[in-house]
Short mmCIF file of C-alpha atoms and ligand atoms in Angstrom, two decimals:
data_model
loop_
_atom_site.label_atom_id
_atom_site.label_comp_id
_atom_site.label_asym_id
_atom_site.label_seq_id
_atom_site.Cartn_x
_atom_site.Cartn_y
_atom_site.Cartn_z
CA MET L 10 -22.00 36.04 48.28
CA ALA L 11 -24.24 39.24 49.20
CA ALA L 12 -27.44 37.32 48.63
CA TRP L 13 -26.24 34.67 50.43
CA GLU L 14 -25.72 36.43 53.80
CA LEU L 15 -28.59 38.44 53.42
CA ALA L 16 -30.77 35.10 52.56
CA LYS L 17 -29.36 33.74 56.07
CA LEU L 18 -29.97 36.96 57.82
CA LEU L 19 -33.41 37.31 56.94
CA LEU L 20 -34.40 33.72 56.62
CA GLN L 21 -32.56 33.41 60.29
CA LEU L 22 -30.80 30.34 58.93
CA ASP L 23 -28.43 28.40 61.59
CA LYS L 24 -25.19 27.46 60.78
CA ARG L 25 -26.09 23.99 59.69
CA THR L 26 -28.88 25.21 56.84
CA LEU L 27 -26.24 27.95 55.88
CA PRO L 28 -22.78 28.50 57.63
CA HIS L 29 -21.49 31.84 56.85
CA LEU L 30 -19.63 32.64 54.01
CA TRP L 31 -16.06 33.18 56.02
CA GLU L 32 -16.93 29.86 57.85
CA ILE L 33 -16.73 27.54 54.22
CA ALA L 34 -13.57 29.97 53.30
CA GLY L 35 -12.01 29.24 56.95
CA ALA L 36 -12.54 25.25 56.13
CA PHE L 37 -10.34 25.22 53.80
CA GLY L 38 -7.22 26.05 55.87
CA THR L 39 -8.05 23.59 58.48
CA PRO L 40 -7.60 19.95 57.98
CA SER L 41 -9.86 18.20 57.71
CA ARG L 42 -8.46 14.97 59.92
CA ARG L 43 -6.60 15.93 62.92
CA GLY L 44 -2.85 16.51 62.13
CA GLY L 45 -3.59 15.78 58.32
CA PRO L 46 -3.09 17.96 55.61
CA PRO L 47 -5.33 21.68 54.82
CA LEU L 48 -8.78 20.73 53.40
CA ALA L 49 -7.81 22.69 50.70
CA ALA L 50 -5.14 20.48 49.50
CA THR L 51 -7.00 17.47 50.35
CA LEU L 52 -10.10 18.93 47.72
CA VAL L 53 -7.28 19.93 45.30
CA GLU L 54 -6.35 16.04 45.17
CA ALA L 55 -9.89 15.20 45.44
CA ALA L 56 -10.74 17.09 42.30
CA LEU L 57 -7.77 16.36 40.17
CA PHE L 58 -8.56 12.99 40.51
CA THR L 59 -12.49 13.28 39.67
CA LEU L 60 -11.49 15.85 36.72
CA ARG L 61 -9.52 13.00 35.26
CA GLY L 62 -12.10 10.43 35.28
CA ALA L 63 -14.69 13.29 33.93
CA PHE L 64 -11.86 14.32 31.29
CA PHE L 65 -11.69 11.02 29.83
CA GLY L 66 -15.48 10.20 29.95
CA PHE L 67 -15.39 13.84 28.06
CA ALA L 68 -13.45 12.58 25.49
CA ILE L 69 -14.79 8.86 25.17
CA GLY L 70 -18.62 10.29 25.27
CA ALA L 71 -17.70 13.12 22.20
CA LEU L 72 -16.09 10.84 20.45
CA ILE L 73 -18.93 8.57 20.62
CA GLY L 74 -21.40 11.47 20.16
CA PHE L 75 -19.65 12.21 17.22
CA VAL L 76 -19.64 9.18 15.14
CA LEU L 77 -23.08 8.98 15.82
CA GLY L 78 -24.28 12.11 14.75
CA THR L 79 -22.00 11.99 11.72
CA ILE L 80 -23.97 8.22 10.93
CA PHE L 81 -27.22 9.30 11.63
CA ALA L 82 -26.49 12.43 9.86
CA HIS L 83 -25.57 9.86 6.48
CA VAL L 84 -28.04 7.14 7.12
CA ARG L 85 -31.52 8.19 7.53
CA ILE L 86 -33.13 4.36 8.42
CA LEU L 87 -30.55 4.38 11.39
CA GLU L 88 -31.34 8.13 11.86
CA GLN L 89 -35.38 7.07 12.04
CA SER L 90 -34.70 3.77 14.13
CA LEU L 91 -31.98 4.56 16.66
CA VAL L 92 -32.39 8.93 18.11
CA PRO L 93 -35.05 7.59 20.14
CA TYR L 94 -32.97 5.35 21.63
CA VAL L 95 -30.33 7.93 21.84
CA VAL L 96 -33.05 10.13 23.37
CA ALA L 97 -34.58 7.33 25.74
CA SER L 98 -31.15 6.54 26.82
CA GLN L 99 -31.19 10.17 28.85
CA THR L 100 -34.39 9.45 30.60
CA VAL L 101 -32.91 6.74 32.59
CA PRO L 102 -31.41 8.52 35.99
CA ILE L 103 -27.82 8.19 35.92
CA LEU L 104 -27.81 7.30 39.82
CA ALA L 105 -29.65 3.75 38.70
CA ILE L 106 -27.04 2.72 35.94
CA ALA L 107 -24.49 3.72 38.05
CA PRO L 108 -24.16 1.01 40.68
CA MET L 109 -24.58 -1.54 37.80
CA VAL L 110 -21.95 -0.03 35.60
CA VAL L 111 -19.34 -0.52 39.03
CA VAL L 112 -20.60 -4.00 38.92
CA TRP L 113 -20.20 -4.83 35.84
CA LEU L 114 -16.87 -3.41 35.90
CA ARG L 115 -16.07 -4.72 39.14
CA GLY L 116 -15.04 -1.63 40.71
CA SER L 117 -12.70 -0.73 38.24
CA TRP L 118 -11.55 3.03 37.85
CA TRP L 119 -13.32 2.66 34.09
CA SER L 120 -16.54 2.97 35.60
CA VAL L 121 -15.95 6.63 36.48
CA PRO L 122 -15.57 7.84 32.87
CA LEU L 123 -18.06 5.53 31.39
CA ILE L 124 -20.54 6.68 33.54
CA ALA L 125 -19.04 10.47 32.50
CA ALA L 126 -19.55 9.57 29.23
CA TYR L 127 -23.25 8.00 29.14
CA LEU L 128 -24.09 11.94 29.94
CA THR L 129 -21.64 13.73 27.57
CA PHE L 130 -22.30 11.68 24.42
CA PHE L 131 -26.00 12.61 24.20
CA PRO L 132 -25.79 16.42 23.45
CA VAL L 133 -22.58 15.57 21.31
CA THR L 134 -24.84 13.26 19.63
CA ILE L 135 -27.52 15.67 18.88
CA ASN L 136 -25.90 18.70 18.08
CA THR L 137 -23.42 16.94 15.30
CA LEU L 138 -26.43 15.23 13.86
CA ARG L 139 -28.20 19.03 13.82
CA GLY L 140 -24.43 20.48 12.58
CA MET L 141 -24.20 17.87 9.69
CA LYS L 142 -27.29 18.86 8.54
CA SER L 143 -26.75 22.47 8.32
CA PRO L 144 -24.87 23.30 5.74
CA ASP L 145 -26.81 24.80 2.86
CA PRO L 146 -28.39 22.42 0.12
CA ARG L 147 -26.26 24.21 -2.57
CA ALA L 148 -23.45 23.81 -0.78
CA VAL L 149 -23.81 20.17 -1.00
CA GLU L 150 -24.88 20.78 -4.98
CA LEU L 151 -21.45 22.45 -5.07
CA MET L 152 -19.74 19.96 -4.34
CA ARG L 153 -21.34 17.71 -6.23
CA SER L 154 -20.75 19.59 -8.93
CA TYR L 155 -16.92 18.96 -8.49
CA ALA L 156 -17.43 15.53 -8.18
CA ALA L 157 -16.50 15.46 -4.69
CA SER L 158 -16.17 12.02 -2.68
CA SER L 159 -19.04 12.17 0.36
CA TRP L 160 -15.84 11.82 2.19
CA GLU L 161 -14.71 15.16 1.18
CA VAL L 162 -18.33 16.40 1.44
CA LEU L 163 -17.75 15.34 4.93
CA TRP L 164 -14.43 16.46 5.82
CA LYS L 165 -14.61 19.62 3.89
CA LEU L 166 -18.08 20.62 4.27
CA ARG L 167 -20.36 18.75 6.61
CA PHE L 168 -17.88 18.60 9.51
CA PRO L 169 -16.34 22.62 9.95
CA ALA L 170 -20.03 23.29 9.38
CA SER L 171 -20.95 21.61 12.18
CA LEU L 172 -18.25 23.07 14.52
CA PRO L 173 -20.32 25.36 16.42
CA ALA L 174 -23.06 23.23 16.95
CA ILE L 175 -20.50 20.58 18.12
CA PHE L 176 -18.77 23.14 20.87
CA ALA L 177 -22.00 23.99 22.30
CA ALA L 178 -22.64 20.53 23.04
CA LEU L 179 -19.22 20.12 24.19
CA LYS L 180 -19.41 22.92 26.89
CA VAL L 181 -22.54 21.45 28.08
CA ALA L 182 -21.05 18.27 28.01
CA ALA L 183 -17.73 19.43 29.91
CA THR L 184 -19.87 20.04 33.34
CA SER L 185 -22.19 17.19 32.93
CA SER L 186 -19.04 15.10 32.47
CA VAL L 187 -17.70 16.17 36.07
CA VAL L 188 -21.42 15.64 37.49
CA GLY L 189 -21.18 12.22 36.19
CA ALA L 190 -18.01 11.28 37.28
CA ILE L 191 -18.97 12.49 41.37
CA ILE L 192 -21.93 10.17 40.76
CA ALA L 193 -19.95 7.24 39.41
CA GLU L 194 -17.40 7.36 42.57
CA LEU L 195 -19.94 6.90 45.15
CA PRO L 196 -21.58 3.37 43.95
CA ALA L 197 -17.84 2.50 43.18
CA GLY L 198 -16.49 3.85 47.21
CA MET L 199 -13.92 5.79 45.19
CA GLN L 200 -12.58 7.93 48.20
CA ARG L 201 -10.05 9.61 46.46
CA GLY L 202 -12.21 11.85 44.34
CA LEU L 203 -14.60 14.34 45.09
CA GLY L 204 -17.61 11.73 45.10
CA GLY L 205 -15.70 10.39 48.09
CA ALA L 206 -15.04 13.59 49.53
CA ILE L 207 -18.85 14.59 49.45
CA LEU L 208 -19.83 11.20 51.21
CA ASN L 209 -17.75 11.32 53.79
CA PHE L 210 -18.22 15.07 54.71
CA ASN L 211 -22.16 14.16 54.03
CA GLN L 212 -21.74 12.22 57.04
CA TYR L 213 -20.27 14.79 59.47
CA TYR L 214 -22.36 17.53 58.22
CA ILE L 215 -23.67 17.98 61.52
CA THR L 216 -20.47 18.66 63.27
CA GLY L 217 -19.02 20.36 60.34
CA PRO L 218 -21.18 22.01 57.53
CA GLU L 219 -19.04 24.12 56.17
CA ARG L 220 -16.31 20.87 54.98
CA LEU L 221 -19.25 19.45 53.02
CA TRP L 222 -19.92 23.12 51.36
CA ALA L 223 -15.99 23.81 50.74
CA ALA L 224 -16.54 20.20 48.54
CA ILE L 225 -19.49 21.64 46.52
CA LEU L 226 -17.48 24.29 45.72
CA ALA L 227 -15.03 22.40 44.80
CA ALA L 228 -16.65 20.81 42.77
CA ALA L 229 -17.88 23.62 41.15
CA ILE L 230 -14.77 24.88 40.27
CA VAL L 231 -13.79 22.01 38.65
CA GLY L 232 -17.12 22.02 36.53
CA ILE L 233 -16.39 25.76 35.36
CA LEU L 234 -12.94 25.62 34.96
CA PHE L 235 -13.56 22.70 32.33
CA PHE L 236 -16.02 24.75 30.82
CA VAL L 237 -13.86 27.63 30.35
CA GLY L 238 -11.00 24.90 29.11
CA VAL L 239 -13.64 23.94 25.93
CA SER L 240 -14.38 27.56 25.76
CA LEU L 241 -10.94 28.44 25.24
CA VAL L 242 -10.31 25.58 22.63
CA GLU L 243 -14.16 27.11 20.72
CA ARG L 244 -12.57 30.71 20.83
CA VAL L 245 -9.15 29.49 19.02
CA VAL L 246 -10.98 27.12 16.91
CA LEU L 247 -14.09 29.21 15.66
CA ARG L 248 -12.11 32.79 15.51
CA ASN L 249 -12.61 33.04 12.02
CA ILE L 250 -16.11 32.26 12.05
CA VAL L 251 -18.14 35.26 13.05
CA ARG L 252 -21.55 33.34 13.72
CA SER L 253 -24.72 34.87 12.21
CA ALA L 254 -27.27 35.88 14.70
CA MET H 14 -19.27 19.91 -31.64
CA ALA H 15 -21.87 21.39 -29.54
CA VAL H 16 -21.41 21.86 -25.87
CA VAL H 17 -24.62 21.55 -24.85
CA SER H 18 -27.01 18.85 -26.53
CA ILE H 19 -30.59 18.76 -25.13
CA THR H 20 -32.83 16.66 -26.57
CA ASN H 21 -36.38 16.01 -26.11
CA VAL H 22 -35.92 16.53 -22.20
CA ASN H 23 -38.64 16.51 -19.84
CA LYS H 24 -38.64 16.77 -16.53
CA VAL H 25 -41.69 15.64 -14.06
CA PHE H 26 -41.51 16.48 -10.43
CA GLY H 27 -43.49 14.23 -7.54
CA SER H 28 -44.65 11.15 -7.61
CA GLY H 29 -47.05 8.46 -6.13
CA ASN H 30 -49.62 10.50 -4.58
CA ARG H 31 -47.66 13.45 -4.54
CA PRO H 32 -49.11 16.27 -6.69
CA GLN H 33 -47.37 16.37 -10.31
CA THR H 34 -45.64 19.42 -11.58
CA VAL H 35 -44.20 19.07 -15.58
CA ALA H 36 -41.28 21.65 -14.86
CA LEU H 37 -39.70 20.90 -17.92
CA LYS H 38 -41.85 19.92 -21.51
CA ASP H 39 -39.96 18.21 -24.66
CA ILE H 40 -37.06 20.89 -24.32
CA ASN H 41 -34.91 20.89 -27.43
CA LEU H 42 -31.36 23.17 -27.49
CA GLU H 43 -28.12 22.91 -29.04
CA ILE H 44 -25.56 25.52 -27.33
CA GLN H 45 -22.46 26.13 -29.26
CA PRO H 46 -18.44 26.34 -28.23
CA ARG H 47 -18.45 30.14 -26.98
CA GLU H 48 -22.11 31.00 -27.17
CA PHE H 49 -23.61 33.34 -24.05
CA ILE H 50 -26.96 31.86 -23.80
CA SER H 51 -29.32 33.57 -21.63
CA LEU H 52 -32.22 31.44 -20.28
CA ILE H 53 -35.38 34.32 -19.09
CA GLY H 54 -39.19 33.39 -18.10
CA PRO H 55 -41.81 33.93 -15.22
CA SER H 56 -41.17 32.55 -12.22
CA GLY H 57 -41.20 28.84 -11.65
CA CYS H 58 -41.20 28.17 -15.82
CA GLY H 59 -37.69 25.62 -15.16
CA LYS H 60 -35.43 27.57 -15.95
CA SER H 61 -33.05 26.34 -12.48
CA THR H 62 -34.25 22.92 -13.05
CA LEU H 63 -33.04 22.86 -16.88
CA LEU H 64 -29.82 24.29 -15.48
CA ARG H 65 -29.39 21.43 -13.09
CA THR H 66 -30.25 19.06 -15.48
CA ILE H 67 -27.51 20.28 -17.80
CA GLY H 68 -24.92 20.28 -14.59
CA ASP H 69 -26.16 16.57 -13.73
CA LEU H 70 -27.22 17.76 -10.08
CA ILE H 71 -30.95 16.33 -11.01
CA PRO H 72 -31.61 13.61 -13.80
CA PRO H 73 -34.40 14.28 -16.41
CA SER H 74 -37.48 12.36 -16.17
CA SER H 75 -36.61 11.45 -20.00
CA GLY H 76 -34.41 12.75 -23.30
CA GLU H 77 -31.09 13.29 -23.18
CA VAL H 78 -28.57 15.63 -22.34
CA LEU H 79 -25.17 15.44 -23.34
CA VAL H 80 -21.94 17.89 -22.28
CA ASN H 81 -19.18 17.77 -25.02
CA GLY H 82 -20.26 14.87 -26.15
CA LYS H 83 -20.94 13.11 -23.25
CA PRO H 84 -23.87 12.23 -21.18
CA ALA H 85 -24.04 14.96 -17.94
CA HIS H 86 -23.10 12.20 -15.91
CA ALA H 87 -19.79 11.74 -17.20
CA ALA H 88 -18.98 15.67 -17.41
CA ARG H 89 -20.01 16.28 -14.38
CA LEU H 90 -17.49 13.56 -13.15
CA ASN H 91 -15.24 15.17 -15.01
CA ARG H 92 -15.64 18.46 -13.95
CA GLU H 93 -16.04 20.03 -17.04
CA TYR H 94 -18.57 22.85 -15.71
CA GLY H 95 -18.32 25.84 -13.43
CA MET H 96 -21.61 26.18 -11.15
CA VAL H 97 -22.87 29.40 -9.82
CA PHE H 98 -25.84 30.46 -7.88
CA GLN H 99 -27.76 33.66 -6.81
CA SER H 100 -26.55 33.24 -3.01
CA PRO H 101 -22.04 33.36 -3.10
CA VAL H 102 -21.74 30.22 -0.92
CA LEU H 103 -18.94 30.41 0.24
CA PHE H 104 -17.49 28.57 3.17
CA GLU H 105 -17.31 31.14 5.72
CA TRP H 106 -14.42 29.44 7.71
CA ARG H 107 -12.28 29.53 4.56
CA THR H 108 -10.49 32.52 3.29
CA VAL H 109 -11.23 34.44 -0.15
CA LEU H 110 -8.29 32.27 -1.74
CA GLY H 111 -9.34 29.01 0.26
CA ASN H 112 -12.56 29.53 -0.95
CA VAL H 113 -11.27 29.78 -4.99
CA GLU H 114 -9.34 26.47 -4.15
CA LEU H 115 -11.56 24.68 -3.25
CA PRO H 116 -12.07 22.81 -6.27
CA LEU H 117 -9.20 22.50 -6.81
CA GLU H 118 -8.17 20.95 -3.61
CA ILE H 119 -10.95 18.76 -4.66
CA MET H 120 -9.17 17.82 -7.96
CA ARG H 121 -6.04 17.40 -6.48
CA VAL H 122 -4.14 20.12 -7.72
CA PRO H 123 -0.50 20.71 -5.91
CA LYS H 124 -0.41 23.04 -3.26
CA PRO H 125 1.70 25.88 -5.06
CA GLU H 126 -0.11 25.64 -8.41
CA ARG H 127 -3.44 25.59 -6.33
CA THR H 128 -2.68 29.05 -4.86
CA GLN H 129 -1.51 30.48 -8.09
CA ARG H 130 -4.41 30.31 -10.05
CA ALA H 131 -6.54 31.17 -7.20
CA ARG H 132 -4.48 34.11 -7.19
CA GLU H 133 -4.96 34.74 -10.48
CA MET H 134 -8.36 34.20 -10.61
CA LEU H 135 -8.89 36.52 -7.98
CA ARG H 136 -7.07 39.47 -10.27
CA LEU H 137 -9.07 38.00 -12.95
CA VAL H 138 -12.31 39.25 -10.80
CA GLU H 139 -10.14 42.20 -9.40
CA LEU H 140 -10.10 41.26 -6.18
CA HIS H 141 -6.38 41.13 -5.69
CA GLY H 142 -5.50 41.92 -2.15
CA PHE H 143 -8.25 40.50 -0.73
CA GLU H 144 -6.85 37.19 -0.63
CA ARG H 145 -6.95 36.75 3.46
CA HIS H 146 -9.94 38.13 4.39
CA TYR H 147 -12.94 36.15 5.05
CA PRO H 148 -16.23 36.03 3.00
CA TRP H 149 -18.30 38.68 5.84
CA GLN H 150 -15.31 41.06 5.46
CA LEU H 151 -16.74 41.09 1.76
CA SER H 152 -19.71 43.15 0.13
CA GLY H 153 -22.54 40.93 -1.44
CA GLY H 154 -21.09 42.05 -5.25
CA MET H 155 -17.35 41.12 -3.73
CA GLN H 156 -18.82 37.82 -2.35
CA GLN H 157 -19.90 36.71 -5.90
CA ARG H 158 -17.52 37.94 -7.80
CA VAL H 159 -15.46 35.24 -5.45
CA ALA H 160 -17.92 32.53 -6.39
CA ILE H 161 -17.40 33.17 -10.00
CA ALA H 162 -13.45 33.42 -9.62
CA ARG H 163 -14.11 29.79 -7.76
CA ALA H 164 -16.38 28.45 -10.29
CA LEU H 165 -13.56 29.37 -12.53
CA SER H 166 -10.47 28.25 -10.73
CA PHE H 167 -10.42 24.88 -12.27
CA ARG H 168 -11.09 26.32 -16.20
CA PRO H 169 -14.26 24.82 -16.87
CA GLN H 170 -15.02 24.86 -20.55
CA LEU H 171 -18.92 25.43 -19.68
CA LEU H 172 -20.25 27.93 -16.43
CA LEU H 173 -23.58 27.54 -15.54
CA MET H 174 -24.99 30.65 -13.87
CA ASP H 175 -28.43 30.79 -11.47
CA GLU H 176 -29.41 34.62 -11.05
CA PRO H 177 -25.63 35.24 -10.02
CA PHE H 178 -26.48 39.28 -9.60
CA GLY H 179 -30.25 38.91 -8.58
CA ALA H 180 -29.30 39.88 -5.23
CA LEU H 181 -27.25 42.95 -6.33
CA ASP H 182 -27.99 46.61 -7.03
CA GLU H 183 -28.72 47.77 -10.36
CA ILE H 184 -25.58 50.01 -10.39
CA THR H 185 -23.46 47.07 -9.07
CA ARG H 186 -25.36 44.28 -11.65
CA GLU H 187 -24.50 46.40 -14.10
CA ARG H 188 -20.96 46.92 -13.74
CA MET H 189 -20.83 43.28 -13.20
CA ASN H 190 -22.44 42.53 -16.59
CA ALA H 191 -19.79 44.18 -18.15
CA GLU H 192 -16.96 42.35 -15.86
CA LEU H 193 -18.66 39.22 -16.47
CA LEU H 194 -18.50 39.48 -20.40
CA ARG H 195 -14.60 40.75 -19.96
CA ILE H 196 -14.25 37.15 -18.27
CA TRP H 197 -15.80 35.78 -20.53
CA GLN H 198 -13.91 36.73 -23.31
CA GLU H 199 -10.83 36.27 -21.49
CA THR H 200 -11.48 32.86 -20.77
CA GLN H 201 -12.94 31.57 -23.63
CA THR H 202 -15.98 29.82 -21.93
CA THR H 203 -19.72 28.83 -22.87
CA VAL H 204 -22.06 30.52 -20.80
CA VAL H 205 -25.53 29.52 -19.96
CA PHE H 206 -26.94 32.47 -17.96
CA VAL H 207 -30.54 32.24 -15.61
CA THR H 208 -32.33 35.77 -15.27
CA HIS H 209 -35.28 37.54 -14.62
CA SER H 210 -34.24 40.77 -16.55
CA ILE H 211 -34.21 41.30 -19.84
CA PRO H 212 -31.66 44.21 -20.37
CA GLU H 213 -29.79 41.76 -18.78
CA ALA H 214 -29.96 38.99 -21.00
CA VAL H 215 -29.85 41.01 -23.77
CA PHE H 216 -26.96 43.04 -22.77
CA LEU H 217 -25.35 39.90 -22.21
CA SER H 218 -26.25 36.89 -24.82
CA THR H 219 -25.54 35.63 -28.80
CA ARG H 220 -28.88 34.48 -27.94
CA VAL H 221 -31.87 34.79 -25.29
CA VAL H 222 -33.81 31.64 -24.40
CA VAL H 223 -37.70 32.40 -23.66
CA MET H 224 -39.41 29.90 -21.37
CA SER H 225 -42.61 29.68 -20.34
CA ALA H 226 -44.54 28.10 -17.32
CA ARG H 227 -46.60 25.12 -16.39
CA PRO H 228 -45.22 22.98 -18.13
CA GLY H 229 -41.83 24.66 -18.51
CA ARG H 230 -41.13 25.03 -22.00
CA ILE H 231 -39.09 26.88 -24.76
CA THR H 232 -41.05 29.50 -26.46
CA ASP H 233 -38.51 31.48 -28.52
CA ILE H 234 -35.36 31.95 -28.95
CA ILE H 235 -33.80 35.19 -30.11
CA GLU H 236 -30.70 36.15 -31.48
CA ILE H 237 -28.44 39.17 -29.77
CA ASP H 238 -27.00 40.56 -32.84
CA LEU H 239 -25.29 43.49 -30.98
CA GLY H 240 -22.07 42.17 -31.90
CA TYR H 241 -18.82 42.45 -29.20
CA PRO H 242 -17.58 43.92 -26.86
CA ARG H 243 -20.29 45.81 -25.78
CA THR H 244 -20.02 49.00 -23.56
CA VAL H 245 -21.88 51.35 -22.07
CA GLU H 246 -23.12 52.72 -25.02
CA THR H 247 -24.30 49.43 -25.99
CA ARG H 248 -27.31 49.63 -23.78
CA GLU H 249 -28.55 53.15 -25.08
CA MET H 250 -28.59 51.78 -29.00
CA PRO H 251 -31.78 51.86 -30.54
CA ARG H 252 -31.00 48.32 -31.84
CA PHE H 253 -30.43 47.23 -27.96
CA PHE H 254 -34.05 48.44 -27.11
CA GLU H 255 -35.44 46.88 -30.32
CA LEU H 256 -34.16 43.59 -29.02
CA VAL H 257 -35.18 44.20 -25.22
CA THR H 258 -39.30 45.08 -27.06
CA GLN H 259 -38.33 41.72 -28.89
CA VAL H 260 -37.70 39.93 -25.54
CA ARG H 261 -40.56 41.13 -23.85
CA GLU H 262 -43.22 40.78 -26.77
CA ALA H 263 -41.85 37.20 -26.40
CA LEU H 264 -42.34 36.43 -22.97
CA ARG H 265 -45.62 37.84 -23.16
CA LYS H 266 -46.60 35.91 -26.27
CA GLY H 267 -45.22 32.67 -24.23
CA GLU H 268 -47.63 33.75 -21.31
CA ASP H 269 -50.96 34.37 -23.65
CA MET H 270 -50.63 30.53 -25.27
CA ARG H 271 -50.41 29.47 -21.52
CA GLU H 272 -53.56 31.29 -21.38
CA ARG H 273 -55.58 30.11 -24.27
N1 LIG O 318 -37.25 19.29 -5.70
C1 LIG O 318 -38.93 19.67 -6.29
N2 LIG O 318 -39.15 18.84 -6.21
C2 LIG O 318 -40.65 18.76 -6.50
N3 LIG O 318 -40.86 20.09 -7.27
C3 LIG O 318 -39.70 21.13 -8.02
C4 LIG O 318 -38.56 20.96 -7.18
N4 LIG O 318 -37.59 22.02 -7.86
C5 LIG O 318 -38.44 22.50 -8.45
N5 LIG O 318 -39.71 22.51 -8.92
C6 LIG O 318 -40.78 23.32 -9.57
O1 LIG O 318 -40.64 22.21 -10.80
C7 LIG O 318 -41.02 24.05 -11.30
C8 LIG O 318 -39.58 24.87 -11.70
O2 LIG O 318 -39.21 25.47 -11.06
P1 LIG O 318 -37.73 25.83 -10.99
O3 LIG O 318 -36.87 25.86 -9.87
O4 LIG O 318 -36.66 25.21 -12.41
O5 LIG O 318 -38.00 27.37 -11.79
P2 LIG O 318 -37.42 28.76 -11.97
O6 LIG O 318 -38.08 28.66 -13.23
O7 LIG O 318 -36.17 28.14 -11.75
O8 LIG O 318 -38.21 29.68 -11.26
P3 LIG O 318 -37.18 31.30 -10.31
O9 LIG O 318 -37.38 31.93 -11.46
O10 LIG O 318 -38.46 31.50 -9.58
O11 LIG O 318 -36.02 30.81 -9.62
C9 LIG O 318 -41.67 24.84 -10.22
O12 LIG O 318 -42.93 25.06 -10.20
C10 LIG O 318 -41.30 24.13 -8.99
O13 LIG O 318 -41.99 24.07 -8.03
MG1 LIG O 319 -34.43 29.59 -10.44
#
């Protein structure tokens, strides 16, 4: 925060380039529309709307990623033939895809989670694949010596062994699902979310730059809260595992 | 009936244009019930390969492996042997008790009986009181004892051990040797034990199988007529030293045969 104000002072940045922190803080208390609720209330509402989209997207993406990663870990031909496409999918700019998805789904709310899921499934797929292949080959032999079925090898060995990698991916996915949801709200013309708020305040940036900054801050907070939430779940689930560094 | 019966087994690794290794050549071996067999030989002579062939973890290229009169494959599906590796390979997300219960869980033993048997096994390896610990909270020797308890939990007639004490210090190793003999006598199992240590092989075994490398063959089988129980004093008996020398010479002879 000191760096913020210092940069502003040293570089002689005006209000439009970088408003004072207290101006941003103050913006939360003032209504964005005359007679409306304070900006903070509007933003909390928008944040919850966006978080809902992000959360559904996160859940769908994580599930797809887990299933894909698990399949790839077991079927070598599929891994070799399909993983390049999974990687390629992430080089397509999300900004280009978002409007298409919105049109396909005729502007339905589901386009938001779907686009969030598009960003989420990738890290989860890759880390699930890596995690599922991580067990010591001897551990796999041990399971074979018990004549364990592949299903048991999956649930009693490969899945627990891959949890640290999966959680690492989920934490990345948590923040990117929020970014995905915000981006998806724009072409969908969804006014109620943070995406809508950011678009709206963008248009009035000259007269009230602190409001856009406040909206950006709100978006960051949503991302961080989601990240912290996943981290807490991780801490509970992995509480007994000391990861050897 | 022999517990393990190996007839004309060969194992060649590598196929196509990859370099071929003859890991096992013309192996013949019969192991009787209640025997303690050690496999000893230079690194790369195929000891692990032979052990894994008995356990049906890899198929032989030719020849036949019978366990309790059945093909090794059927014996594996029937869960007739327990396996212990050089590293304990414990599941780090399971408690000590959970690790010992793992094979019983896969074999669908009901929970109360499972827990009771696992506790029994932990007592056998003198680890009672550590049920709720996690593997990383134990020393290397304790972890290896958990692995032994796990291998014994479903009472297999055959125990396959691949350098189980290779990573332990000399003192712990000798203590584990004595414990293993006690467990072997209490549980009445047959043991096939891979080791690099001549004194360890002599101290433990009823017979020591000496192997040589490239191609991996059995060059000698030495009866260990020390009788049981074996104690700290056993290691100081003249006969013990004679047998150690005999195994050492058999190993050297195996190497010479290769060089010629
Ligand atoms: N999966 C495999 N693929 C190819 N070659 C193998 C494989 N496993 C073992 N070998 C080769 O077979 C030979 C015997 O290996 P093995 O592991 O049985 O030796 P070992 O006697 O157990 O040695 P060590 O005492 O070092 O454990 C070696 O030359 C090894 O390189
Ligand atoms: Mg070996």
